[in-house]
XYZ file of C-alpha atoms in Angstrom:
774
model
C 9.176 3.092 16.947
C 10.920 6.374 18.177
C 7.818 7.148 20.068
C 7.414 3.913 21.530
C 11.385 3.582 22.583
C 11.241 6.950 24.330
C 8.087 6.783 26.229
C 5.954 4.134 27.949
C 2.647 4.326 25.952
C 2.180 5.611 22.154
C -0.902 5.809 19.997
C -0.450 4.308 16.560
C -2.775 3.438 13.662
C -2.932 -0.141 12.438
C -3.510 -0.718 8.587
C -4.884 -3.879 7.824
C -3.900 -5.402 4.732
C -7.552 -6.662 3.004
C -9.335 -3.854 1.241
C -13.170 -3.836 0.173
C -13.954 -3.708 -3.691
C -15.595 -0.706 -4.048
C -15.640 -0.383 -8.423
C -19.252 -1.745 -8.342
C -20.318 1.520 -7.266
C -19.172 3.092 -10.692
C -21.795 1.712 -12.537
C -24.517 2.710 -9.841
C -26.865 5.148 -11.440
C -27.217 7.746 -8.724
C -25.021 9.154 -5.836
C -27.616 7.788 -3.485
C -27.524 4.153 -4.494
C -23.506 4.732 -4.554
C -23.322 5.946 -1.242
C -25.671 3.323 0.304
C -23.371 0.664 -1.462
C -20.221 1.656 -0.064
C -21.102 2.280 3.341
C -22.697 -1.044 3.480
C -20.061 -2.314 1.902
C -17.430 -1.091 3.888
C -18.718 -1.746 7.183
C -19.412 -5.419 6.746
C -16.109 -5.408 5.083
C -14.312 -4.063 8.592
C -16.665 -6.072 10.771
C -15.219 -9.391 9.016
C -11.618 -8.490 8.131
C -10.648 -6.798 11.775
C -12.802 -9.513 13.818
C -9.516 -11.444 14.672
C -7.268 -8.146 15.169
C -9.948 -6.800 17.792
C -10.290 -9.824 19.471
C -6.399 -9.862 19.990
C -6.690 -6.139 21.473
C -9.397 -6.972 23.318
C -7.398 -9.750 25.271
C -4.383 -6.790 26.126
C -7.400 -4.899 27.386
C -6.265 -2.304 25.007
C -8.425 0.893 24.373
C -8.659 1.157 20.522
C -10.807 2.849 17.892
C -11.839 0.777 14.813
C -12.490 2.615 11.244
C -14.481 1.386 8.242
C -13.974 4.166 5.516
C -10.317 2.571 5.574
C -9.622 -0.480 7.157
C -7.993 0.595 10.216
C -7.476 0.842 13.850
C -6.306 3.248 16.074
C -4.903 2.240 19.562
C -3.970 4.091 22.304
C -1.811 3.562 25.055
C 0.507 0.776 23.156
C 4.357 -0.114 23.578
C 6.879 -1.637 21.642
C 6.205 -5.056 22.391
C 2.519 -4.722 21.120
C 4.236 -2.743 17.891
C 6.375 -6.389 17.506
C 3.927 -8.562 18.194
C 1.304 -6.809 15.544
C 4.271 -6.326 12.932
C 4.406 -10.194 12.842
C 0.709 -10.607 12.227
C -0.557 -11.649 8.328
C -3.667 -9.337 8.373
C -1.478 -6.177 9.487
C 0.124 -4.208 6.194
C 1.320 -1.100 7.863
C 1.392 0.592 11.387
C 2.052 4.388 11.563
C 1.999 7.004 14.211
C -0.969 9.080 15.130
C 0.700 11.817 12.974
C -0.084 15.658 14.154
C -1.313 18.153 11.400
C -1.147 21.888 11.094
C -4.019 23.983 9.289
C -2.509 25.821 6.366
C -2.198 29.235 8.173
C -4.286 31.920 6.700
C -2.908 35.286 6.118
C -5.376 37.716 8.054
C -5.069 41.159 6.366
C -5.243 44.575 8.544
C -8.574 45.539 8.956
C -9.901 47.595 6.010
C -12.556 50.202 5.986
C -16.067 48.524 5.040
C -16.607 48.706 1.540
C -19.433 45.998 0.890
C -20.345 45.715 -2.183
C -23.102 43.296 -1.891
C -21.574 40.753 -4.235
C -17.842 40.485 -3.373
C -15.555 40.978 -5.845
C -13.707 37.816 -5.755
C -16.937 36.122 -6.385
C -18.092 38.546 -10.020
C -14.598 37.825 -10.726
C -15.139 33.982 -11.283
C -18.652 34.880 -12.953
C -20.524 33.368 -9.875
C -23.219 36.112 -10.197
C -23.674 35.663 -13.994
C -24.793 31.956 -12.733
C -27.092 33.259 -10.046
C -28.784 35.377 -12.967
C -29.191 32.125 -14.756
C -31.612 31.110 -11.308
C -28.581 28.531 -10.287
C -27.314 29.147 -6.612
C -27.075 25.721 -5.491
C -30.488 24.669 -4.203
C -30.369 20.714 -3.580
C -26.749 20.495 -2.971
C -24.892 20.076 0.431
C -21.445 21.418 1.191
C -19.614 20.049 3.950
C -16.500 22.069 5.893
C -14.053 19.478 7.594
C -12.466 22.591 9.630
C -12.327 24.201 12.648
C -15.778 24.775 13.283
C -18.567 26.688 12.495
C -20.232 29.568 13.978
C -23.922 28.545 12.837
C -25.611 31.435 14.343
C -23.274 33.906 11.741
C -26.184 36.030 9.900
C -24.578 34.818 6.728
C -24.441 31.002 7.264
C -27.766 30.393 9.386
C -30.273 30.662 6.949
C -27.910 27.807 5.052
C -27.116 25.361 7.762
C -28.947 22.257 7.347
C -29.499 21.886 10.897
C -31.923 25.472 10.769
C -35.463 25.142 9.575
C -35.893 28.792 10.106
C -37.337 28.562 13.826
C -35.387 25.935 15.522
C -32.269 24.024 15.282
C -31.290 20.253 15.046
C -27.656 19.997 15.087
C -27.784 15.569 14.893
C -26.493 14.725 11.291
C -25.339 18.536 10.703
C -22.557 18.515 13.105
C -19.695 16.533 14.727
C -16.824 17.750 16.464
C -13.941 15.049 17.266
C -12.342 16.870 19.450
C -15.167 17.094 21.985
C -14.699 21.029 22.532
C -18.120 21.627 21.373
C -20.519 17.957 21.715
C -23.821 19.466 21.561
C -23.776 21.701 18.776
C -21.805 24.079 16.520
C -19.098 26.453 17.494
C -15.605 27.566 15.970
C -12.555 28.348 18.433
C -10.322 29.691 15.829
C -12.485 30.996 13.015
C -11.205 29.493 10.365
C -13.951 27.013 9.442
C -16.543 29.588 9.750
C -14.671 32.197 7.056
C -14.215 29.103 4.447
C -17.696 28.084 5.135
C -18.725 32.011 4.432
C -16.811 31.469 0.751
C -19.192 28.403 -0.102
C -22.165 29.526 1.075
C -22.777 32.856 2.777
C -25.280 35.265 2.215
C -27.056 37.284 4.974
C -29.809 38.556 2.460
C -28.926 42.158 3.558
C -26.245 43.000 1.299
C -23.470 40.780 2.297
C -23.286 38.364 -0.530
C -19.921 36.305 0.298
C -20.185 32.666 -0.894
C -20.249 31.277 -4.304
C -23.344 28.822 -3.888
C -25.814 30.908 -1.295
C -28.616 28.241 -2.503
C -26.672 25.434 -1.037
C -27.020 24.005 2.405
C -24.024 23.181 4.855
C -22.646 20.995 7.789
C -19.706 20.992 9.274
C -17.057 18.440 11.112
C -14.761 19.756 13.603
C -11.246 18.243 12.900
C -8.796 20.474 14.434
C -8.450 22.164 17.658
C -8.344 25.716 18.891
C -4.791 26.235 17.574
C -5.637 25.211 14.044
C -4.110 21.332 14.211
C -5.388 18.154 14.526
C -4.085 14.322 14.516
C -4.837 11.695 11.959
C -7.995 10.265 14.377
C -9.755 13.337 13.534
C -9.269 13.556 10.062
C -9.979 9.988 9.580
C -13.140 10.510 11.836
C -14.432 13.124 10.111
C -13.958 11.525 6.524
C -16.088 8.620 8.060
C -18.679 11.094 9.144
C -18.734 12.497 5.666
C -19.665 9.239 4.275
C -22.648 8.912 6.742
C -23.496 10.954 8.760
C -24.511 10.378 12.590
C -26.371 11.981 15.478
C -24.977 13.876 17.926
C -24.544 10.365 20.404
C -22.365 9.100 17.399
C -24.957 6.681 16.362
C -27.160 5.543 13.743
C -24.929 6.488 10.787
C -27.168 7.446 7.479
C -25.556 7.467 4.024
C -28.393 9.015 2.584
C -27.622 12.821 4.661
C -24.019 12.440 3.305
C -22.901 15.886 1.380
C -22.028 16.145 -1.938
C -18.876 18.028 -1.785
C -16.211 18.189 1.214
C -13.877 21.541 1.452
C -10.618 20.677 3.312
C -8.088 23.791 3.800
C -5.626 21.459 6.024
C -2.536 19.284 5.260
C 0.313 17.176 6.128
C 3.937 19.785 5.791
C 6.174 18.893 3.038
C 3.574 16.221 1.243
C 4.479 12.705 0.152
C 2.151 11.350 3.003
C -0.351 9.067 1.394
C -2.064 8.219 4.908
C -5.698 9.371 3.752
C -5.635 7.863 -0.031
C -8.193 5.112 1.104
C -10.497 7.297 2.733
C -10.733 9.471 0.120
C -10.802 6.793 -2.329
C -14.221 5.486 -0.671
C -15.492 9.081 -0.193
C -15.320 9.665 -3.946
C -16.308 6.163 -4.903
C -19.499 7.073 -2.991
C -19.935 10.293 -5.267
C -18.860 12.759 -2.906
C -16.235 15.183 -4.106
C -13.264 15.881 -1.711
C -11.474 19.465 -2.669
C -8.332 20.037 -0.762
C -6.434 23.329 -0.500
C -2.693 23.469 -2.182
C -1.068 24.808 0.885
C 0.748 28.236 1.369
C 4.479 27.207 0.801
C 5.125 28.543 -2.635
C 6.699 29.711 -4.622
C 9.061 26.725 -4.854
C 8.343 23.491 -6.704
C 7.084 20.343 -4.730
C 5.748 22.180 -1.643
C 2.129 20.708 -2.000
C 0.878 19.399 1.457
C -1.029 16.240 1.410
C -3.401 15.653 0.923
C -3.148 18.323 -1.748
C -0.691 16.098 -3.287
C -3.204 13.216 -4.128
C -4.273 12.475 -7.792
C -7.702 11.683 -6.415
C -9.025 14.894 -4.970
C -9.402 18.558 -6.620
C -6.727 20.450 -5.625
C -6.988 24.376 -5.369
C -4.087 26.890 -5.897
C -4.560 30.761 -5.327
C -4.523 33.727 -7.707
C -4.749 37.362 -7.142
C -8.462 38.516 -8.609
C -7.566 42.551 -8.062
C -7.462 43.170 -12.133
C -11.035 41.976 -11.965
C -10.899 39.699 -15.004
C -9.985 36.589 -15.595
C -7.658 34.705 -14.888
C -5.802 36.793 -12.570
C -2.125 36.715 -11.516
C -0.572 33.800 -10.091
C 0.205 34.134 -6.059
C 3.384 33.915 -4.811
C 2.616 31.866 -1.755
C 0.567 29.563 -3.476
C 2.190 25.761 -3.441
C 3.065 23.952 -6.278
C 3.946 20.717 -7.409
C 5.118 18.116 -8.658
C 3.935 15.711 -6.430
C 5.841 12.650 -5.180
C 2.744 10.453 -5.065
C 1.644 11.292 -8.656
C 2.516 11.725 -12.201
C -0.376 14.471 -12.669
C 0.208 17.947 -12.699
C -1.067 19.955 -9.512
C -2.504 22.034 -8.458
C -5.811 21.125 -10.920
C -7.493 24.319 -10.487
C -6.838 28.271 -9.486
C -9.458 30.508 -7.438
C -9.386 33.761 -5.832
C -7.080 33.460 -2.515
C -6.269 37.251 -1.592
C -7.904 39.488 0.157
C -10.979 37.613 0.550
C -13.861 39.303 2.981
C -15.644 36.612 4.435
C -17.831 35.952 7.993
C -15.619 35.512 11.379
C -17.169 34.430 14.777
C -19.375 36.775 16.067
C -21.501 38.077 13.250
C -18.638 39.688 11.597
C -16.339 39.892 8.525
C -12.752 40.007 7.752
C -10.052 39.826 4.664
C -8.338 36.531 4.949
C -5.484 35.229 2.262
C -4.025 31.723 1.582
C -5.297 28.617 -0.503
C -7.561 28.141 2.458
C -9.728 30.892 1.112
C -9.551 29.751 -2.669
C -10.262 25.970 -1.782
C -14.136 26.917 -0.948
C -14.378 29.175 -3.917
C -14.325 25.427 -5.802
C -16.134 23.572 -3.269
C -19.038 26.151 -3.960
C -18.741 25.330 -7.652
C -19.539 22.042 -7.249
C -23.035 23.366 -5.529
C -23.744 25.275 -8.471
C -22.549 22.375 -11.119
C -24.728 19.930 -9.579
C -27.980 22.579 -9.085
C -27.744 23.052 -12.608
C -27.564 19.425 -13.876
C -28.525 17.175 -11.221
C -27.963 14.202 -13.492
C -24.046 15.383 -13.280
C -24.452 14.618 -9.153
C -22.187 12.000 -7.608
C -20.116 11.979 -11.279
C -16.898 13.097 -9.677
C -14.196 12.785 -12.334
C -16.365 14.341 -14.931
C -17.276 17.110 -12.744
C -13.593 17.899 -12.491
C -13.279 17.237 -16.147
C -15.641 20.169 -16.880
C -14.013 22.261 -14.461
C -10.858 21.905 -15.774
C -11.723 22.216 -19.436
C -13.828 25.178 -18.723
C -10.720 27.067 -17.007
C -9.187 30.006 -18.170
C -5.236 29.417 -18.619
C -2.470 31.428 -17.040
C -1.320 31.734 -20.256
C 2.888 33.264 -20.158
C 2.606 32.925 -16.280
C 5.571 30.306 -15.865
C 5.481 30.856 -12.142
C 8.671 28.741 -11.010
C 8.686 26.631 -14.189
C 7.857 23.601 -11.998
C 7.095 21.553 -15.289
C 4.177 21.783 -18.037
C 2.583 23.601 -20.322
C 2.712 27.089 -19.570
C 0.556 27.988 -22.918
C -2.779 26.052 -22.410
C -1.943 24.229 -18.957
C -2.009 22.060 -16.952
C 1.479 22.511 -15.186
C 2.627 22.314 -11.260
C 2.204 25.670 -10.870
C -1.496 26.764 -12.103
C -2.878 23.492 -13.103
C -5.423 23.749 -15.820
C -5.793 27.894 -15.269
C -8.667 29.494 -12.903
C -12.421 28.299 -13.032
C -14.863 30.374 -14.827
C -18.347 29.518 -12.965
C -20.656 30.515 -15.879
C -18.743 28.864 -18.491
C -18.238 25.299 -16.822
C -22.266 25.662 -15.546
C -22.877 26.067 -19.258
C -21.384 23.310 -20.469
C -23.195 20.905 -17.268
C -26.112 22.192 -18.263
C -25.582 21.204 -22.369
C -25.505 17.353 -20.903
C -28.742 15.452 -20.667
C -29.951 12.691 -18.738
C -27.828 9.566 -18.069
C -27.966 6.053 -19.797
C -25.985 2.782 -19.665
C -22.716 2.171 -22.084
C -21.739 -1.571 -22.189
C -20.298 -4.154 -24.229
C -17.377 -6.919 -24.599
C -14.123 -6.441 -25.758
C -12.671 -9.644 -27.807
C -9.704 -10.641 -29.880
C -10.660 -10.559 -33.483
C -8.699 -13.860 -34.099
C -9.783 -15.990 -31.461
C -13.064 -14.365 -30.241
C -11.521 -14.709 -26.837
C -12.419 -12.175 -24.419
C -9.893 -9.516 -23.710
C -9.701 -8.337 -20.013
C -7.651 -5.194 -18.652
C -8.570 -2.969 -21.963
C -8.551 0.519 -21.587
C -12.020 2.413 -23.336
C -12.166 5.981 -23.807
C -15.534 7.051 -24.075
C -15.731 10.457 -25.748
C -18.467 12.769 -25.915
C -17.903 15.118 -28.247
C -16.177 17.299 -27.828
C -16.595 18.010 -24.116
C -16.331 15.003 -21.811
C -14.424 11.537 -21.581
C -14.833 8.411 -19.464
C -12.458 6.069 -18.948
C -13.568 2.384 -18.638
C -11.679 -1.080 -18.151
C -12.746 -4.447 -18.914
C -13.236 -7.083 -16.344
C -11.534 -10.565 -16.311
C -14.593 -11.580 -18.567
C -13.719 -8.528 -21.193
C -17.190 -7.136 -19.892
C -17.113 -2.865 -19.682
C -20.247 -0.986 -18.512
C -20.659 2.695 -17.400
C -23.125 5.196 -16.417
C -22.746 8.297 -19.151
C -24.614 10.877 -20.190
C -27.015 10.313 -23.185
C -25.179 11.631 -26.277
C -23.112 10.106 -29.272
C -19.744 8.813 -28.602
C -16.503 7.877 -30.369
C -15.251 4.764 -28.421
C -11.298 3.844 -28.554
C -9.816 0.926 -26.789
C -6.180 -0.173 -25.955
C -4.398 -2.891 -24.893
C -0.655 -4.132 -25.383
C -0.437 -6.327 -28.029
C -3.204 -5.384 -30.223
C -4.056 -2.335 -32.468
C -6.074 0.160 -31.482
C -9.580 0.034 -32.568
C -12.053 3.105 -32.647
C -15.770 3.340 -33.273
C -17.596 6.294 -33.814
C -21.753 7.200 -33.595
C -22.109 5.194 -31.092
C -25.296 6.464 -29.600
C -26.571 6.678 -25.821
C -30.179 7.259 -24.822
C -31.288 8.702 -21.536
C -33.007 5.757 -19.458
C -31.676 3.023 -21.539
C -28.738 0.630 -22.235
C -26.503 0.770 -25.077
C -24.820 -2.684 -25.836
C -21.638 -1.639 -28.284
C -18.827 -4.751 -28.252
C -15.536 -4.185 -29.718
C -13.092 -6.500 -31.802
C -9.517 -5.666 -31.377
C -6.987 -7.167 -33.851
C -3.790 -8.460 -32.420
C -0.501 -6.624 -33.463
C 2.669 -8.037 -34.415
C 5.984 -7.332 -32.446
C 9.240 -5.722 -33.749
C 12.454 -5.283 -32.080
C 14.018 -1.855 -30.730
C 17.296 -1.816 -29.844
C 20.395 0.633 -29.340
C 22.822 1.859 -26.553
C 23.179 4.015 -23.997
C 26.465 6.309 -23.914
C 27.806 9.363 -22.076
C 27.385 12.289 -24.741
C 30.795 13.902 -24.367
C 33.263 10.954 -24.130
C 31.272 8.154 -25.604
C 31.965 5.511 -22.920
C 28.368 2.952 -22.446
C 26.542 3.481 -19.461
C 24.698 1.053 -17.428
C 20.894 2.504 -17.606
C 17.148 2.337 -16.277
C 14.667 2.124 -19.201
C 11.146 3.196 -17.974
C 8.831 2.530 -21.190
C 5.406 3.832 -20.875
C 3.118 1.734 -22.725
C 4.792 -0.817 -21.981
C 3.317 -3.515 -19.326
C 6.741 -5.502 -17.953
C 8.001 -2.784 -15.943
C 11.693 -1.145 -16.846
C 14.813 -2.771 -18.499
C 18.291 -2.096 -17.990
C 21.247 -1.725 -20.498
C 24.188 -4.101 -20.377
C 26.611 -2.722 -17.849
C 29.711 -3.354 -19.993
C 28.520 -2.020 -23.726
C 25.602 -0.121 -22.868
C 23.283 -2.167 -25.134
C 19.618 -3.077 -24.595
C 17.021 -5.136 -26.949
C 13.321 -5.983 -26.506
C 10.241 -6.765 -28.430
C 7.671 -4.221 -28.288
C 3.943 -4.388 -30.178
C 3.221 -2.145 -32.864
C 0.270 0.208 -33.382
C 1.390 2.060 -29.874
C 3.512 5.131 -29.188
C 6.112 4.596 -26.272
C 7.937 7.170 -24.167
C 11.527 6.047 -23.190
C 13.010 7.304 -19.773
C 16.635 6.718 -19.605
C 18.304 7.069 -16.137
C 21.810 6.124 -15.740
C 22.494 3.951 -12.886
C 25.381 6.275 -11.110
C 25.019 9.625 -10.043
C 25.522 12.701 -12.371
C 23.535 11.840 -15.272
C 20.525 13.936 -16.592
C 17.698 11.579 -17.448
C 16.107 11.872 -20.790
C 12.720 11.131 -22.641
C 12.000 10.435 -26.238
C 8.781 9.157 -28.004
C 9.141 6.265 -30.295
C 6.753 4.735 -32.623
C 4.111 3.331 -33.176
C 6.474 1.014 -34.951
C 6.364 -0.133 -38.176
C 9.495 -2.370 -38.650
C 12.640 -3.305 -36.359
C 14.292 0.258 -34.939
C 17.520 1.447 -33.521
C 17.329 3.796 -30.740
C 20.300 5.143 -29.197
C 20.481 7.572 -26.632
C 23.416 9.960 -25.488
C 23.122 11.074 -21.799
C 24.780 14.587 -20.812
C 26.765 14.678 -17.510
C 25.290 16.922 -15.312
C 28.000 19.265 -15.146
C 26.716 21.347 -12.287
C 26.609 18.416 -9.854
C 30.016 17.149 -11.196
C 29.401 13.548 -9.829
C 29.417 11.585 -13.037
C 32.520 9.093 -13.147
C 35.320 10.484 -15.155
C 34.375 14.434 -14.185
C 35.874 16.780 -12.176
C 34.891 20.177 -11.311
C 36.158 23.134 -12.571
C 35.911 25.987 -10.150
C 36.785 29.826 -11.196
C 36.064 30.641 -7.457
C 35.278 28.584 -4.622
C 34.924 29.267 -0.610
C 34.080 27.116 2.270
C 34.197 29.835 4.801
C 36.543 27.574 6.807
C 39.468 29.307 7.206
C 37.850 32.894 6.898
C 34.906 34.789 6.598
C 35.776 34.976 2.696
C 36.014 38.735 2.739
C 32.167 39.255 2.761
C 30.629 42.415 4.339
C 27.211 43.082 6.358
C 25.138 46.026 5.981
C 21.670 47.291 7.391
C 20.043 46.107 10.474
C 21.373 42.471 10.682
C 22.651 40.043 13.053
C 24.770 37.873 10.905
C 27.621 36.082 11.993
C 30.561 33.903 10.883
C 31.632 31.361 12.575
C 30.416 27.799 13.700
C 26.593 27.778 14.435
C 25.151 26.056 17.633
C 21.380 26.817 16.565
C 19.521 26.117 13.398
C 21.212 22.989 11.721
C 23.901 23.191 15.010
C 26.395 22.205 12.326
C 27.997 23.276 8.976
C 27.267 21.223 5.889
C 31.177 20.457 5.998
C 33.868 21.295 8.104
C 32.728 23.724 11.108
C 32.151 27.255 9.886
C 29.373 29.151 8.052
C 27.728 32.411 7.730
C 24.523 32.913 9.451
C 22.196 35.414 10.331
C 23.009 34.337 14.074
C 25.472 31.333 15.238
C 23.301 30.898 18.704
C 19.784 32.246 17.954
C 16.859 33.091 15.918
C 17.508 36.173 13.248
C 16.444 39.247 14.835
C 12.924 40.737 14.777
C 13.699 43.549 13.102
C 16.470 41.786 10.516
C 16.542 43.733 7.417
C 19.921 43.245 6.141
C 22.460 41.935 3.552
C 25.453 39.862 3.622
C 27.457 40.768 0.238
C 30.846 39.565 -0.927
C 34.026 41.092 -2.295
C 34.617 41.555 -6.109
C 34.903 38.449 -7.697
C 37.017 37.916 -11.069
C 35.567 35.814 -13.456
C 36.702 37.146 -16.522
C 38.915 34.163 -17.292
C 35.776 32.289 -18.145
C 34.609 34.663 -20.657
C 36.244 32.753 -23.902
C 35.158 29.463 -22.815
C 31.533 30.588 -22.777
C 29.626 30.296 -25.719
C 29.251 33.896 -26.828
C 32.577 34.780 -25.617
C 34.205 33.051 -28.805
C 35.423 29.956 -27.354
C 32.655 27.705 -28.574
C 32.395 25.815 -24.606
C 29.618 25.934 -22.193
C 27.048 28.207 -22.571
C 26.728 29.220 -18.614
C 28.403 29.658 -15.678
C 27.157 27.547 -12.923
C 26.748 28.990 -9.258
C 26.029 26.902 -6.378
C 25.761 27.183 -2.869
C 24.361 25.083 0.100
C 21.983 26.815 2.333
C 19.810 25.817 5.637
C 16.855 28.451 5.538
C 14.066 28.760 7.828
C 11.955 32.282 7.645
C 8.810 32.962 9.500
C 5.951 32.131 7.184
C 3.912 34.720 7.807
C 6.064 38.058 7.582
C 9.809 37.147 6.378
C 11.528 36.519 3.224
C 15.346 35.605 1.911
C 16.774 36.312 -1.761
C 19.760 36.024 -3.276
C 21.000 38.341 -5.901
C 24.086 38.753 -8.162
C 25.760 41.817 -10.054
C 28.007 41.820 -13.015
C 29.024 45.514 -12.559
C 30.664 45.562 -8.545
C 27.166 46.318 -6.970
C 25.845 49.195 -9.013
C 22.767 46.858 -10.109
C 21.174 43.401 -9.055
C 19.755 40.513 -10.475
C 17.383 38.359 -8.018
C 18.199 34.927 -8.808
C 16.251 33.018 -6.057
C 13.344 34.077 -3.747
C 12.231 36.084 -2.226
C 10.775 33.124 -0.737
C 9.401 32.732 2.915
C 8.140 30.024 5.099
C 10.103 26.968 6.191
C 12.173 26.069 3.125
C 15.046 23.837 4.330
C 14.753 21.248 6.938
C 18.243 20.115 6.447
C 21.562 21.463 4.473
C 20.148 21.777 0.743
C 22.185 22.471 -2.330
C 20.969 25.101 -4.988
C 22.026 25.574 -8.542
C 21.702 28.287 -10.924
C 22.989 28.948 -14.179
C 24.108 32.741 -15.327
C 24.884 33.841 -18.517
C 27.991 34.604 -20.195
C 27.273 38.718 -19.253
C 28.424 37.521 -15.675
C 32.354 36.728 -16.659
C 33.637 39.681 -15.324
C 36.005 41.054 -12.955
C 33.872 42.599 -10.603
C 31.190 39.763 -10.388
C 29.235 39.986 -6.932
């Protein structure tokens, strides 16, 4: 609406409400069958469901592009009246602007003296060369890049480009350019796509072994311009081409020529944008694995880009491989979770992303760094896995399981402590760990052919079929399929041959387990399951303030309970509900008012009536809870004076009212800033330091100081920070000896961090309760 209000015409994307049912693809035997079904289903569904809306757009003489990979229509040159009219239609779910995205900028390392080692050290680090020694190099697999383009004649890429037969080139079905820059054949006017493709498949046969899967073939869709940017329509179009590539005229799409995996090294700033979830779901239903780089906005938490923060994709972060041994060291710039779109830990997997030598346009090679460089290692790994076991081809979730289960955890590397398990993974800093190509391939090779596992789940008392039952089919000890029964209680899934343990779970029933279920390659195994109804028991209690004891009105989210959250009584803090026996439940209690910390507790399996009280701690750092007031030992808002802070070094620090950056203080008028009227200096290398601050009066009230009170001093500040991503950083340090020694408590961090005033809180131990704190 802002766009349409500020200019006479606006481009936007209409999301239709209806979605095609692609679930039958899960039961199909081969990737070819899946791809054909998904393509034909989506095309037919879009044609029928868009007919009325397209007819209306035609009557208005509008320029538009319909899509089928997701049920969307791009409209060019619309206006505000049209937006209002479309928003009233029952067949329209959403209308979004045609966002512009930017590539995840790589860090181009300074030129190095060429030290060609035939096999690049980043490849031997993940044991790719050990896989090649088994005779597995990716034969029979096609890997696509959705990127800035491709120098297909580069000596390390040409032998692996599917459009080259050794003597002539045919770019139909092997190349598409959504920007129109290179309509007749591959080109790369930025270099990024050529570099990432080299890491996937590159090998010139003459000593430059730069690619993970040199036996695989590659194709490419250019979705970004020469500046490394693109709009929603560019990315949607490439995803649609991935599903069923078409010829250079844009006609005759063929799902049988679709790639096996797609590498993506771009993303939406700040994440949290589900704009491509339908497209990616369609590709993966067709058996096409979608890999996405995490982003280079680390080390702060919640810095993943979209679609790298989607649960559906395989998200790759970066490690440094210079030590030569797995798992390497977590890279500072690698973006971290959590994601606002899923509760899963992200990134999923790590790969080498620093000082990666690969191909660039013109036939040469350069060292680049970034998660863009890490991602194609993982896409190349898909080529090795599906070449090692063709029966795995098209099994997206199972392939990801193998990669995760054979990864080497970065044990002890807590990164930014963004949440999760830091001994074995997963977590929001390094996922499951760094992939091990040899271990993953050996695991893939251990599986045989495929068979079908099916059956019906019923109520043991009534024999009625049970829908929505979650079934886990575990092929010990390495892989698990998750299956759900349909409205008739029926389930069916293509799985590897072997001996399975089946466990079924449905709310209101005891879990059931059956072991020793044998699935034979090429056949169907039927296994029915009867589930016993479970009794229910009352769980009740109160939610109170942990310090004062007063009741709290709170929301309680209960995992495993299918009927949504419950709420305490606002006067008494009491709650009560009936829960089925036989299951574990996780209660997450969140007080309704600000200023309290949420708490979680696992309850069950229940065997009797149970009382569960929750005493919730107020967040003393925020001091927003009713009945609490902050107790400042020291406070400075810089409104009346500069607070006695002094600058040093080559610096532009100034105190006063800002007219650049945020253009206003968080409160009041005055701030300290590197430059009140513009950017910081190009040669900025300075600091802003406080005078001595007397915190000694707090010593007696801190734990360890004899007072038995709070365990910490709480330091907080508001900041608006934007530093240049490539080169600059900011940090905060503290001293408990008048500046003789310093400990960094925040940063160093680079890149765009705060797009608005943000509050940061650090807990300091009692040793900082001194008279000369700085």
